[in-house]
Amino acid sequence: MLRLGGGLDNGERIRRDSKTTDWRYIYVEDNTTSPAVEEPSQQEQAPLYRKPVPGRKAEDPNDGLVKKKGAEWEPHLNLPAPLVHRPAHSIPTACDPENPRVYHMFWTGPFTDKPYLAMMSFLFTQNTGLHLKEWPTDSHVCRPQFWLWINPGPAAAVPNPSAVHDMFEQLKLSPWASPFLHPRFKNVIHFKLWNTTEQLDGIPEIKDEWRELRESLFNSGGHIISVKKPVTSAAASTSENGTATATEKADEDDMLNRTGSKSSSSYDRLSVILSDMARFVLCHRFGGIYLDADTILLRDWEELWGWKGAFAYRWSRLENYNTAVLRMNKGSALGTFLFRTALKNGLDFHPMTVSRYTADSHLEGLLLRLPDALFDAAWLNTENYQRDRPPQPYFTEFGDFFDTPAQNSAAPHALGFHGFFRGSYSYHFHNFWWKPFDPARNFPDLGPRFKAGEDIARAALRKEKMQALAAQRRSSTGPALPIPSALDDEDEDEHDKTDLDWSAVIKRTFEAYIRGERPNMYGEWIEW
């Protein structure tokens, strides 16, 4: 599938046989003509209940249902009317208010190169209109938006009253975040504050009951991390690289106080569990598509937006969901079912548990499970599957994205962005939060327009190198060496590897677009 780019136009047009045709790359909904109407299926749904006992006079709406021993009946739910498909030509505006074209992403802790690259991929691949001075008011295409939801402290913390103001002050000082506050991006990128209490109170299906689970709110596949009482966020100050740090020293090894995953041994498990729930909250409240922060967009999602149903994708070879990509309609009956069911299961939204919810209730048809090749093409390879004809590049483990094996190391620089899982909508690199994309240039390299942020990031890197060098010399067993007060030019800048890794090539490609040195993937040059 990926060798053919999902059946799309990704070749050099050298085919000669008449049976194989080149296909258009992007299909847009036709908003000028009436669509063809499909005949409804004649196949009836098999009954999901036991037939009532014959001869009963009184009609009971629950008659025939099998009641679990000791369980209480669910109260009556007022579900919205089933969605009626509205073809594009019948909607007065390009954007359908019932299907907002919004990408959601959730982030906790210091703003790093991970959300930075995700947002850069959005600007490089989606139809944001940055090649135009102004987005046309009569456009027939809906302009997408990217909403980054920021949890300002540890996952179990309570935001302070000035959290929104503090969030934007920290974003301004962060070299990785501040470029996206530029007025050029104001209509397509939005930073939003995540408040767990406010968000859960915004879900009508659980707002009156979720507090009973406050101490066991962090539930992942039945594994519960107990939070006995809310952790109060400490006052925040700003470090050299523009990220928030607590003035009251907290034990960073304590799982409740972690803000982001700094290494494989200090994994911020609490924030990961919170994000499992956040994706369903955001899609149910606002509609749109949720993306995990370790996701890079690889092409325009026009066709996916054109389909109005809910979807996630397949968990590798297993017939389960992975919700690293999740699309749900705002206020849908599917969302109501999932939240009521999760409430009875300790608000467990782990993908495997959600798979069980839909399978047990015979509702898998409401949440389409797309092939993982569309969003996670390397997954089967990393588990020793699909190796007879693998997608390209050929990764045998997810770390190959950051450290390309020597036998394939010439490929990234030679093939570039267009040779990276071409045909996939996105790539999921599965964590590695602590691994820099571009070790030699571990800063936002966006040119003179954003030089202030680059200088801050470079200063932070110099300080880290000075500290590492000083620690190395103090621990040396030989003659005492003087601790340098500044770095030589030779020490300050790292040299490129002979062969650049895929992660570095992808980052530098996106940055070259923002610097105005190359067009985006569709040949459009950014207009400042």
PDB file of N, CA and C in Angstrom, residues 394-409 412 432 434-439 497 499-504:
ATOM      1  N   TYR A 394      12.951   1.524   5.776  1.00  0.00           N
ATOM      2  CA  TYR A 394      12.792   0.239   6.462  1.00  0.00           C
ATOM      3  C   TYR A 394      13.335   0.367   7.881  1.00  0.00           C
ATOM      4  N   PHE A 395      12.417   0.527   8.842  1.00  0.00           N
ATOM      5  CA  PHE A 395      12.785   0.628  10.258  1.00  0.00           C
ATOM      6  C   PHE A 395      12.516  -0.717  10.927  1.00  0.00           C
ATOM      7  N   THR A 396      13.486  -1.236  11.659  1.00  0.00           N
ATOM      8  CA  THR A 396      13.268  -2.444  12.444  1.00  0.00           C
ATOM      9  C   THR A 396      13.014  -2.120  13.912  1.00  0.00           C
ATOM     10  N   GLU A 397      13.228  -0.871  14.294  1.00  0.00           N
ATOM     11  CA  GLU A 397      12.867  -0.393  15.631  1.00  0.00           C
ATOM     12  C   GLU A 397      12.624   1.108  15.524  1.00  0.00           C
ATOM     13  N   PHE A 398      11.830   1.650  16.461  1.00  0.00           N
ATOM     14  CA  PHE A 398      11.441   3.048  16.369  1.00  0.00           C
ATOM     15  C   PHE A 398      12.636   3.989  16.540  1.00  0.00           C
ATOM     16  N   GLY A 399      13.676   3.539  17.206  1.00  0.00           N
ATOM     17  CA  GLY A 399      14.862   4.362  17.385  1.00  0.00           C
ATOM     18  C   GLY A 399      15.589   4.647  16.084  1.00  0.00           C
ATOM     19  N   ASP A 400      15.290   3.897  15.007  1.00  0.00           N
ATOM     20  CA  ASP A 400      15.951   4.131  13.722  1.00  0.00           C
ATOM     21  C   ASP A 400      15.634   5.521  13.172  1.00  0.00           C
ATOM     22  N   PHE A 401      14.538   6.105  13.609  1.00  0.00           N
ATOM     23  CA  PHE A 401      14.189   7.451  13.162  1.00  0.00           C
ATOM     24  C   PHE A 401      15.227   8.471  13.649  1.00  0.00           C
ATOM     25  N   PHE A 402      15.738   8.263  14.862  1.00  0.00           N
ATOM     26  CA  PHE A 402      16.698   9.180  15.460  1.00  0.00           C
ATOM     27  C   PHE A 402      18.146   8.773  15.173  1.00  0.00           C
ATOM     28  N   ASP A 403      18.402   7.483  15.064  1.00  0.00           N
ATOM     29  CA  ASP A 403      19.743   6.965  14.787  1.00  0.00           C
ATOM     30  C   ASP A 403      19.643   5.990  13.617  1.00  0.00           C
ATOM     31  N   THR A 404      19.750   6.508  12.416  1.00  0.00           N
ATOM     32  CA  THR A 404      19.582   5.676  11.225  1.00  0.00           C
ATOM     33  C   THR A 404      20.710   4.658  11.145  1.00  0.00           C
ATOM     34  N   PRO A 405      20.403   3.370  10.982  1.00  0.00           N
ATOM     35  CA  PRO A 405      21.453   2.350  10.887  1.00  0.00           C
ATOM     36  C   PRO A 405      22.440   2.657   9.764  1.00  0.00           C
ATOM     37  N   ALA A 406      23.694   2.258   9.962  1.00  0.00           N
ATOM     38  CA  ALA A 406      24.765   2.611   9.029  1.00  0.00           C
ATOM     39  C   ALA A 406      24.477   2.145   7.606  1.00  0.00           C
ATOM     40  N   GLN A 407      23.882   0.952   7.461  1.00  0.00           N
ATOM     41  CA  GLN A 407      23.685   0.428   6.111  1.00  0.00           C
ATOM     42  C   GLN A 407      22.642   1.226   5.328  1.00  0.00           C
ATOM     43  N   ASN A 408      21.818   2.015   6.036  1.00  0.00           N
ATOM     44  CA  ASN A 408      20.805   2.833   5.367  1.00  0.00           C
ATOM     45  C   ASN A 408      21.063   4.330   5.549  1.00  0.00           C
ATOM     46  N   SER A 409      22.218   4.692   6.071  1.00  0.00           N
ATOM     47  CA  SER A 409      22.424   6.058   6.536  1.00  0.00           C
ATOM     48  C   SER A 409      22.521   7.088   5.418  1.00  0.00           C
ATOM     49  N   PRO A 412      18.444   9.188   4.156  1.00  0.00           N
ATOM     50  CA  PRO A 412      17.697  10.391   4.565  1.00  0.00           C
ATOM     51  C   PRO A 412      18.071  11.643   3.782  1.00  0.00           C
ATOM     52  N   PHE A 432      10.282   8.536  22.942  1.00  0.00           N
ATOM     53  CA  PHE A 432      11.609   9.131  22.739  1.00  0.00           C
ATOM     54  C   PHE A 432      11.586  10.640  23.022  1.00  0.00           C
ATOM     55  N   TRP A 434      12.986  12.336  25.222  1.00  0.00           N
ATOM     56  CA  TRP A 434      14.270  12.846  25.693  1.00  0.00           C
ATOM     57  C   TRP A 434      15.334  12.876  24.599  1.00  0.00           C
ATOM     58  N   LYS A 435      15.015  12.387  23.419  1.00  0.00           N
ATOM     59  CA  LYS A 435      15.991  12.264  22.335  1.00  0.00           C
ATOM     60  C   LYS A 435      15.849  13.454  21.388  1.00  0.00           C
ATOM     61  N   PRO A 436      16.873  14.288  21.206  1.00  0.00           N
ATOM     62  CA  PRO A 436      16.744  15.439  20.302  1.00  0.00           C
ATOM     63  C   PRO A 436      16.636  14.999  18.846  1.00  0.00           C
ATOM     64  N   PHE A 437      15.836  15.726  18.076  1.00  0.00           N
ATOM     65  CA  PHE A 437      15.708  15.420  16.650  1.00  0.00           C
ATOM     66  C   PHE A 437      17.024  15.686  15.916  1.00  0.00           C
ATOM     67  N   ASP A 438      17.682  16.776  16.289  1.00  0.00           N
ATOM     68  CA  ASP A 438      18.865  17.231  15.561  1.00  0.00           C
ATOM     69  C   ASP A 438      19.955  17.605  16.564  1.00  0.00           C
ATOM     70  N   PRO A 439      20.735  16.641  17.060  1.00  0.00           N
ATOM     71  CA  PRO A 439      21.703  16.923  18.117  1.00  0.00           C
ATOM     72  C   PRO A 439      22.701  18.021  17.755  1.00  0.00           C
ATOM     73  N   LYS A 497      26.875  15.028  11.424  1.00  0.00           N
ATOM     74  CA  LYS A 497      27.336  13.693  11.109  1.00  0.00           C
ATOM     75  C   LYS A 497      27.577  13.589   9.604  1.00  0.00           C
ATOM     76  N   ASP A 499      26.464  11.369   7.659  1.00  0.00           N
ATOM     77  CA  ASP A 499      25.130  11.106   7.120  1.00  0.00           C
ATOM     78  C   ASP A 499      24.104  11.562   8.149  1.00  0.00           C
ATOM     79  N   LEU A 500      23.227  12.462   7.765  1.00  0.00           N
ATOM     80  CA  LEU A 500      22.200  12.960   8.675  1.00  0.00           C
ATOM     81  C   LEU A 500      21.130  11.892   8.911  1.00  0.00           C
ATOM     82  N   ASP A 501      20.619  11.834  10.141  1.00  0.00           N
ATOM     83  CA  ASP A 501      19.537  10.900  10.470  1.00  0.00           C
ATOM     84  C   ASP A 501      18.213  11.450   9.945  1.00  0.00           C
ATOM     85  N   TRP A 502      17.222  10.552   9.880  1.00  0.00           N
ATOM     86  CA  TRP A 502      15.912  10.962   9.381  1.00  0.00           C
ATOM     87  C   TRP A 502      15.326  12.108  10.209  1.00  0.00           C
ATOM     88  N   SER A 503      15.435  12.036  11.526  1.00  0.00           N
ATOM     89  CA  SER A 503      14.831  13.069  12.369  1.00  0.00           C
ATOM     90  C   SER A 503      15.418  14.445  12.070  1.00  0.00           C
ATOM     91  N   ALA A 504      16.748  14.506  11.835  1.00  0.00           N
ATOM     92  CA  ALA A 504      17.393  15.784  11.524  1.00  0.00           C
ATOM     93  C   ALA A 504      16.957  16.296  10.157  1.00  0.00           C
TER      94      ALA A 504
END
